[in-house]
Tab-separated table of C-alpha atoms in Angstrom:
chain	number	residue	atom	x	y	z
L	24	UNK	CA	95.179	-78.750	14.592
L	25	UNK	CA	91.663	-77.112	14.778
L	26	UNK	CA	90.856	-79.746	18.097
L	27	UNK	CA	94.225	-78.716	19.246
L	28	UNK	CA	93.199	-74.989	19.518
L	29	UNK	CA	89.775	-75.387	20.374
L	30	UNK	CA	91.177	-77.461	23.700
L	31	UNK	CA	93.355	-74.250	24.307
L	32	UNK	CA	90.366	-71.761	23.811
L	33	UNK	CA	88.533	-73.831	26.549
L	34	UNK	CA	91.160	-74.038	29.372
L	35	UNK	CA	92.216	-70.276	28.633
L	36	UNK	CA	88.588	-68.946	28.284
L	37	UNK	CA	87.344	-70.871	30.990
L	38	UNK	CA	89.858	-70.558	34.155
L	39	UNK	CA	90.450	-67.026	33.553
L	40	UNK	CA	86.478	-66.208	33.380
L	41	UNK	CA	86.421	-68.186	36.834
L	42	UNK	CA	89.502	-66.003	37.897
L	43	UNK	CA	87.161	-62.426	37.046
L	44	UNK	CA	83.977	-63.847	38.233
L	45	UNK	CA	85.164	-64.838	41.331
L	46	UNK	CA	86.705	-61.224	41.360
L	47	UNK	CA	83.625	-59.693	40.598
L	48	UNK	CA	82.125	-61.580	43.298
L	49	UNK	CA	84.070	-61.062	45.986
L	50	UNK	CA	83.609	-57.488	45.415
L	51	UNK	CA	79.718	-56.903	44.718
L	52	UNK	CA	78.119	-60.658	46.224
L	53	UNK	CA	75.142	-59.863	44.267
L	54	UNK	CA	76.501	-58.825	40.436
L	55	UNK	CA	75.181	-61.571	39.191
L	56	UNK	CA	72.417	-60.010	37.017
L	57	UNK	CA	74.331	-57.135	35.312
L	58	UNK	CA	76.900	-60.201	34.399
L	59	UNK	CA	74.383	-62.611	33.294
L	60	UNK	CA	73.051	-59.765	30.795
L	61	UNK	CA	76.458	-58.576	29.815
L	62	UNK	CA	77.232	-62.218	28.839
L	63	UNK	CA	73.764	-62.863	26.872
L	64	UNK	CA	74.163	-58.975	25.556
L	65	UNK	CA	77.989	-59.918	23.859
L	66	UNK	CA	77.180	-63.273	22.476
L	67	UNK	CA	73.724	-62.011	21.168
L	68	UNK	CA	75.053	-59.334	19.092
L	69	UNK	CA	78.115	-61.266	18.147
L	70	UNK	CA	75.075	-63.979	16.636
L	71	UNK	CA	73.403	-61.398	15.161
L	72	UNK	CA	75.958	-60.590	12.607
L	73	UNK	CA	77.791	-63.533	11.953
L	74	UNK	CA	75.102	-66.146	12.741
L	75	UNK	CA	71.629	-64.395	12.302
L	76	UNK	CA	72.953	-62.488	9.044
L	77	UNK	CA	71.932	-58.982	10.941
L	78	UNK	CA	68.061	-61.399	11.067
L	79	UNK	CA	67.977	-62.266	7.212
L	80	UNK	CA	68.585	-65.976	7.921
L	81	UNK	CA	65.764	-67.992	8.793
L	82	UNK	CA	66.309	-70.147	11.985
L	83	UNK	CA	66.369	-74.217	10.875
L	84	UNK	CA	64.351	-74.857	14.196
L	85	UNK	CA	60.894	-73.401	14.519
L	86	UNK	CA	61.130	-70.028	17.005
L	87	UNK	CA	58.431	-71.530	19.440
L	88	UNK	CA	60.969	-74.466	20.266
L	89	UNK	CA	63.240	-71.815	20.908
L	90	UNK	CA	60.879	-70.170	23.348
L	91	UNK	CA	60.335	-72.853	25.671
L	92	UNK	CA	64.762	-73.436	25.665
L	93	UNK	CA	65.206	-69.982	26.241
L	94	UNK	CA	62.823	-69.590	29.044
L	95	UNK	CA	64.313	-73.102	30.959
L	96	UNK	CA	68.442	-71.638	29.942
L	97	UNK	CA	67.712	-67.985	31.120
L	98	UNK	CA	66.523	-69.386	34.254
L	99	UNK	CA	69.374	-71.261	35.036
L	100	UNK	CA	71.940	-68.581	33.879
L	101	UNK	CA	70.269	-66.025	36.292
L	102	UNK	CA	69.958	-68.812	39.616
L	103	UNK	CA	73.367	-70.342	38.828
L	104	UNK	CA	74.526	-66.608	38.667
L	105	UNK	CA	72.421	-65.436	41.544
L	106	UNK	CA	73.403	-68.067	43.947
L	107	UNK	CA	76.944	-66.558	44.435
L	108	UNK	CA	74.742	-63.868	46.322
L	109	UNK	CA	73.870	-66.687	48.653
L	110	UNK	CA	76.755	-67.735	51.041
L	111	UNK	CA	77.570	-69.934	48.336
L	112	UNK	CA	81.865	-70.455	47.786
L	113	UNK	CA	82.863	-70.469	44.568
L	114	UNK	CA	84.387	-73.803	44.981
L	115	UNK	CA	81.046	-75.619	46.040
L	116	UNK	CA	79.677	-74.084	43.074
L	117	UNK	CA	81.949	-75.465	40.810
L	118	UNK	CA	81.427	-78.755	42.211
L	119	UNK	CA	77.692	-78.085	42.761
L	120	UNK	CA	77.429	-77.833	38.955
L	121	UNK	CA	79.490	-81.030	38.055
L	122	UNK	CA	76.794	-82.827	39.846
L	123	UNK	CA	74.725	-82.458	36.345
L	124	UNK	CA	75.588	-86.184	35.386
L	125	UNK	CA	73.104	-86.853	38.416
L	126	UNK	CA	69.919	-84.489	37.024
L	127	UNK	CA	70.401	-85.702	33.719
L	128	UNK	CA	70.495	-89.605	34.430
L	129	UNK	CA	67.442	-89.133	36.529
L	130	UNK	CA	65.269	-87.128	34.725
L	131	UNK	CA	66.698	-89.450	31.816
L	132	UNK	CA	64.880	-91.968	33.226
L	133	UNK	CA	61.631	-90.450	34.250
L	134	UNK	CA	61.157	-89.011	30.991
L	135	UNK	CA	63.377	-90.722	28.193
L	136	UNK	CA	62.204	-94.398	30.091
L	137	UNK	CA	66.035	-95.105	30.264
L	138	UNK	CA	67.991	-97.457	31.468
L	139	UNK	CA	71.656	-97.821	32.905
L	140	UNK	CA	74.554	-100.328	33.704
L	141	UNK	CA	75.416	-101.030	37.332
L	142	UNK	CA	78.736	-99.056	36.347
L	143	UNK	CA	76.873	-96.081	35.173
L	144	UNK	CA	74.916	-96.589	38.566
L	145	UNK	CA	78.090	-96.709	40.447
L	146	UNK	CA	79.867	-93.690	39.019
L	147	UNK	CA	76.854	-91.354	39.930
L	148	UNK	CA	76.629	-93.146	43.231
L	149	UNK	CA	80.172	-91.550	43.006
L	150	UNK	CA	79.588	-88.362	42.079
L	151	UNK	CA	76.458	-87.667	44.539
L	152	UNK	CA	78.707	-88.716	47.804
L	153	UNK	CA	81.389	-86.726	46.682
L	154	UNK	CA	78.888	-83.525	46.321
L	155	UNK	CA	77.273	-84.055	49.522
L	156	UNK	CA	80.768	-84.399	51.262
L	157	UNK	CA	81.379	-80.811	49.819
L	158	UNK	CA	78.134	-79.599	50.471
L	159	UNK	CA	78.006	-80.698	54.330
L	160	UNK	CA	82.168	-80.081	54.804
L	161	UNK	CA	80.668	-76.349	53.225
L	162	UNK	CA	77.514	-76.267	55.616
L	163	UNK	CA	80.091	-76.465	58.838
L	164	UNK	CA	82.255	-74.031	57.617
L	165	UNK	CA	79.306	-71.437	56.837
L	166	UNK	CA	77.960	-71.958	60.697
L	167	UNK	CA	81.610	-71.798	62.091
L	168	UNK	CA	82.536	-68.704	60.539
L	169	UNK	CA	78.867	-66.877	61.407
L	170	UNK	CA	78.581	-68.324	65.069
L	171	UNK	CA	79.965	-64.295	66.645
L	172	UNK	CA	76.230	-64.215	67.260
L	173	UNK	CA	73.577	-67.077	67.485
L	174	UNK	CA	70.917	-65.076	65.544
L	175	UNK	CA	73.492	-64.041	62.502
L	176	UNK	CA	75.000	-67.754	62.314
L	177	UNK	CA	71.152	-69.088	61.771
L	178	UNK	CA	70.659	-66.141	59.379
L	179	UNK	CA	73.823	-67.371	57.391
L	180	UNK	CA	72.857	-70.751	57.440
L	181	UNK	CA	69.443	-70.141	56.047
L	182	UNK	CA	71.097	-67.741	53.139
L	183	UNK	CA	73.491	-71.107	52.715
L	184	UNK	CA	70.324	-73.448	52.124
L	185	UNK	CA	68.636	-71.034	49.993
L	186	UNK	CA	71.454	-70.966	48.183
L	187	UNK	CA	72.191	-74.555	47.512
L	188	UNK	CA	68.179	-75.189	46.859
L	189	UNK	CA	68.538	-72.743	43.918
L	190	UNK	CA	71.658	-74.327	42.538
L	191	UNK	CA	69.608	-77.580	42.854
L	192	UNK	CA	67.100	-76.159	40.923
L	193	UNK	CA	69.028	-74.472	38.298
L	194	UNK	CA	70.399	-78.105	37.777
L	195	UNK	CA	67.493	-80.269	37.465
L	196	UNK	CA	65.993	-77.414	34.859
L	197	UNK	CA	69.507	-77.613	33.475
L	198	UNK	CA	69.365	-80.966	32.612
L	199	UNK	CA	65.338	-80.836	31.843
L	200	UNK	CA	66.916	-78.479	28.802
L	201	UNK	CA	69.152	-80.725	27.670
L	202	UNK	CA	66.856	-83.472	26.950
L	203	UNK	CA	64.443	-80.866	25.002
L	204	UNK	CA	67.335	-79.840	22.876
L	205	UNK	CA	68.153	-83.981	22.586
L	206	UNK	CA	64.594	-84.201	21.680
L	207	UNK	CA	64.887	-81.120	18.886
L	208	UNK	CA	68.549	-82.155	17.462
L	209	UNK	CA	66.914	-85.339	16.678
L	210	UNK	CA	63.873	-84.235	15.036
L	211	UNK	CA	65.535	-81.175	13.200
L	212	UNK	CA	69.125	-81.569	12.764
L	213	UNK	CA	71.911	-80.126	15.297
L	214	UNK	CA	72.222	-76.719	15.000
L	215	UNK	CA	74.578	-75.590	18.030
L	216	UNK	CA	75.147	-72.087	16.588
L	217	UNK	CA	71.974	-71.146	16.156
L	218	UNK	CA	70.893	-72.040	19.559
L	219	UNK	CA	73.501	-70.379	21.085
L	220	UNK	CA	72.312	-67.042	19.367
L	221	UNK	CA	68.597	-68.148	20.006
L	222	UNK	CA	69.477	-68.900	23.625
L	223	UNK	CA	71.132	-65.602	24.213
L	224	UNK	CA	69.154	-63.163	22.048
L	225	UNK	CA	65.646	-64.054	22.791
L	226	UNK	CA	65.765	-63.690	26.816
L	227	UNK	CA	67.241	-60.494	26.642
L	228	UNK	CA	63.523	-58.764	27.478
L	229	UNK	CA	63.435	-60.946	30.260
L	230	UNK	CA	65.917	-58.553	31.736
L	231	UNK	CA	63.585	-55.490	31.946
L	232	UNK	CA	62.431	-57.325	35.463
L	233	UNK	CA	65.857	-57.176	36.614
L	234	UNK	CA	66.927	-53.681	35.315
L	235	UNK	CA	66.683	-52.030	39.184
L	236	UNK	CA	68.994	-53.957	40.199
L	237	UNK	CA	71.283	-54.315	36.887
L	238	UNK	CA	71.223	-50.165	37.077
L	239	UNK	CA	71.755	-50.036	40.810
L	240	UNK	CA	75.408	-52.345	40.392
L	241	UNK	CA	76.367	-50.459	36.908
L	242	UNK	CA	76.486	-47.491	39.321
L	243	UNK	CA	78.763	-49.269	41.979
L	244	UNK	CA	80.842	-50.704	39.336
L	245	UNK	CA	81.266	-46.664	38.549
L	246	UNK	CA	82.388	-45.936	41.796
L	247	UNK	CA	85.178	-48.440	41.480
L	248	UNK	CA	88.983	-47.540	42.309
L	249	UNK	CA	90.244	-46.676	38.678
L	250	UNK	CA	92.837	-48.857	36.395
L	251	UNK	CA	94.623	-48.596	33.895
L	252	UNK	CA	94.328	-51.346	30.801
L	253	UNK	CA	97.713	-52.508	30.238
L	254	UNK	CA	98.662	-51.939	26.521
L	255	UNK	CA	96.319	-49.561	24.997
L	256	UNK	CA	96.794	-47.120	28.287
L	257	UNK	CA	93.115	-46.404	28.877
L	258	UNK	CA	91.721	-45.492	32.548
L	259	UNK	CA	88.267	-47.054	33.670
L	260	UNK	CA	86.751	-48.266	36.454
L	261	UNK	CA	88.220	-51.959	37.902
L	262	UNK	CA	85.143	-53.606	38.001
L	263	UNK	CA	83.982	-52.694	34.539
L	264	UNK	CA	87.617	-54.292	33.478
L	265	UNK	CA	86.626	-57.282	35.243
L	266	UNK	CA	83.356	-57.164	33.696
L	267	UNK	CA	84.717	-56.739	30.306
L	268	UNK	CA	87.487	-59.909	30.266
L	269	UNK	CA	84.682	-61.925	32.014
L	270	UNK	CA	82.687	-61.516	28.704
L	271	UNK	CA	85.510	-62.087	26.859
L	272	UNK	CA	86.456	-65.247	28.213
L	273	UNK	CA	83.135	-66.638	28.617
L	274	UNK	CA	82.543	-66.318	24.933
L	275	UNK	CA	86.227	-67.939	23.798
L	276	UNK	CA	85.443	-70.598	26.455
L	277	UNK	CA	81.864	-71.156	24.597
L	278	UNK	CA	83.400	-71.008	21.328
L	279	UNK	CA	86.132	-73.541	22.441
L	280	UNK	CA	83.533	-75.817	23.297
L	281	UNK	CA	81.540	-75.252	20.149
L	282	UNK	CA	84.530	-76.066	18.041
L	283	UNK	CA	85.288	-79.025	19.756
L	284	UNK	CA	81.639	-80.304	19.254
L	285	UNK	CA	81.767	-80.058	15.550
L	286	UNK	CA	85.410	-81.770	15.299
L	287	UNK	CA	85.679	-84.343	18.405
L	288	UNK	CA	83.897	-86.711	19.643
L	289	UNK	CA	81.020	-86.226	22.672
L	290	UNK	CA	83.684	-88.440	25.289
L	291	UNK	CA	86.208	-86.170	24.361
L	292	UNK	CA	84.315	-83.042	24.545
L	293	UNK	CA	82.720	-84.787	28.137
L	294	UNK	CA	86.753	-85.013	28.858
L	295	UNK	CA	88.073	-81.567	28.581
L	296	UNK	CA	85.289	-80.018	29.857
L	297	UNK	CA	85.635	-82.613	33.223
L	298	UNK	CA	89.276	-81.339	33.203
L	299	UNK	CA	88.579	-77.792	32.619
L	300	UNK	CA	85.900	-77.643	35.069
L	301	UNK	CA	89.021	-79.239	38.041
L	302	UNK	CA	91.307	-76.978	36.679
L	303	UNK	CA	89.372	-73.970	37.523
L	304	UNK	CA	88.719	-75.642	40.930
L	305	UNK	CA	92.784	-75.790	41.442
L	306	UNK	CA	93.063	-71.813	40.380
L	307	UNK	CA	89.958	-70.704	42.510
L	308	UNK	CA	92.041	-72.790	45.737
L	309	UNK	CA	95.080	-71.503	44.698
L	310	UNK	CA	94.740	-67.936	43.392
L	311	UNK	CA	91.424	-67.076	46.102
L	312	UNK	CA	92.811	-68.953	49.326
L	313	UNK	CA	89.366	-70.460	49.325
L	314	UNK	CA	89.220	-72.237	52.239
L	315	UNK	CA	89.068	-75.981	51.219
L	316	UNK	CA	89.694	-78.850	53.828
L	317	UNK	CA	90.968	-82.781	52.885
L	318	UNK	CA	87.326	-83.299	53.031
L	319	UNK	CA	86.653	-81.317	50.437
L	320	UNK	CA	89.731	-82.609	48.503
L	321	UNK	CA	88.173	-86.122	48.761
L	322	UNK	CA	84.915	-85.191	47.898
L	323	UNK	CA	86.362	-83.027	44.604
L	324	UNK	CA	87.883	-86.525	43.958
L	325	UNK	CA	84.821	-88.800	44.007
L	326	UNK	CA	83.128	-85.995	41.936
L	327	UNK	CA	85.473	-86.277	38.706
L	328	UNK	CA	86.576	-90.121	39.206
L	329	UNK	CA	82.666	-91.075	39.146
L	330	UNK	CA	82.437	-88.587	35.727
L	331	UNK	CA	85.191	-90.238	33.874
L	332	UNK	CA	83.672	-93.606	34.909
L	333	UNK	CA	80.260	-92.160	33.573
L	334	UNK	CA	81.598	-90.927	30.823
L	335	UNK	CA	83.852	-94.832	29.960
L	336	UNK	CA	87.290	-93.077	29.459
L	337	UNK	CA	89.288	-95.833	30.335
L	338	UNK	CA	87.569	-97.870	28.095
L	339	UNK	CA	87.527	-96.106	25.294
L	340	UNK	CA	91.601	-95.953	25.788
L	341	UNK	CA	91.828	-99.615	26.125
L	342	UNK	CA	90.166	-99.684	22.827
L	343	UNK	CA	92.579	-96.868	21.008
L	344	UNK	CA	95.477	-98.610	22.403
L	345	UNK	CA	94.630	-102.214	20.941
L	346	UNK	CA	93.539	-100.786	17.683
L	347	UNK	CA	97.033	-100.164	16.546
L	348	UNK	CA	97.766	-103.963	17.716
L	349	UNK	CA	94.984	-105.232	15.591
L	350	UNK	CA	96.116	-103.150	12.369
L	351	UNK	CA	99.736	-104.415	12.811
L	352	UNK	CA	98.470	-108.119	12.566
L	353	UNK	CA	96.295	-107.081	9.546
């Protein structure tokens, strides 16, 4: 039952924090601070009383470890988050960040000395063709729609680049933190929750650097056109709303996923998430009118077939399907 329901908190949290993202987006290109710290502001309080025990609990993994996480995960929260400032769709980004198989088998084997079957090869070989596909389908589409004027299209162009250079950063660091925290789990024991309070409570300083510019949108999000919450009848600005249900849904979606990481198995969790992640894709199309071509469509395709192959789905069915066959000999 719990699996069950933490599948549901994923699918729900997730595609509707797309949905108010991509509305707060639209709107202000360049919220992406004030909704990076309103995320890491909710979940570290939230960790703080439930988790932290209001800071009487001593962490299981030494703070300094911490420290060097935090610094790589508040990074890529603000790029990731700060890219959608730079010409970048949010459809590319979706697909942009599904590309992490990629940074993580090659820093994998840089760092970890690892080594891969010709199918795992394959699958990736997969995944990057279907990003670049996306990516250069994306590229066109960004010079089409700026070419009124020579000087702006080149202008947008070099916004677009910028923007997918940081999103190429933010997921080479991303992966770079996931082998630390392989490299910590190991040594001290997976502690999930914690790090998820750690993660989110410690960079919150960080934020000082950013507060012109976190002030500067709280102030346009206060000149929004009012609205009224449905239900409890109270009047506030729109994009404070959106602000609101995009913290909301980012932390059931994170819970989801946390629950389903202490009950299922890492392929299944790899599964949903590979499925949540193309849902959202569908509802951004859909519900946004996003402009997305066959190419793109093919490209979205070679992105998720290659991650199922990485992740051996169809194998591990073919070996819960013969399993009951074997039992009924027994």
């Amino acid at each position: 039952m719990r699996p069950a329901f933490a599948v549901g908190l994923v699918f729900a949290g997730c595609c509707s924090n797309v949905i108010f993202l991509e509305l707060l987006a639209r709107k202000h290109p360049g919220c992406g601070n004030i909704v990076t710290f309103a995320q890491f502001l909710f979940i570290a309080v939230e960790g703080f009383l439930f988790e932290a025990d209001l800071g009487r609990k001593q962490p299981a993994i030494p703070i300094r470890y911490y420290a060097v996480m935090v610094a790589m995960f508040f990074t890529v929260s603000v790029v990731n988050n700060y890219a959608l400032n730079l010409n970048i769709a949010m459809p590319l980004h979706m697909i942009f960040r599904s590309g992490s198989l990629i940074a993580n088998m090659i820093l994998g084997i840089i760092i970890l000395k690892k080594r891969y079957s010709i199918f795992k090869y394959t699958s990736i070989a997969l995944v990057s063709l279907g990003i670049f596909i996306c990516t250069f389908m994306s590229a066109k589409q960004v010079t089409s729609q700026s070419s009124s004027s020579e000087n702006d299209g080149f202008q947008a162009f070099l916004r677009w680049l910028l923007g997918i250079g940081a999103l190429t950063f933010a997921l080479l660091m991303s992966a770079r933190m996931g082998i630390f925290q392989e490299t910590l789990y190991k040594q001290f024991g997976k502690h999930s929750k914690e790090a998820l309070f750690y993660n989110h409570a410690l960079p919150l300083p960080g934020f000082i650097f950013l507060a012109s510019d976190i002030y500067d949108h709280a102030v346009l999000f206060n000149k929004s056109e009012l609205y009224q919450v449905p239900v409890i009848g109270v009047t506030v600005p729109i994009m404070w709303f959106y602000l609101l249900m995009n913290v909301i849904t980012q932390y059931v979606c994170i819970r989801g996923v946390f629950i389903l990481t202490t009950e299922c198995a890492s392929l299944t969790v790899t599964l949903v998430v590979t499925l949540r992640k193309f849902v959202s894709l569908i509802f951004s199309i859909l519900y946004f009118q996003n402009p997305f071509t066959l190419w793109h469509w093919l490209g979205t395709l070679f992105v998720f077939i290659g991650t199922l192959m990485y992740s051996e789905v169809w194998n591990s069915l073919g070996t819960t399907k013969s399993q009951p066959q074997k039992d009924k000999k027994n």
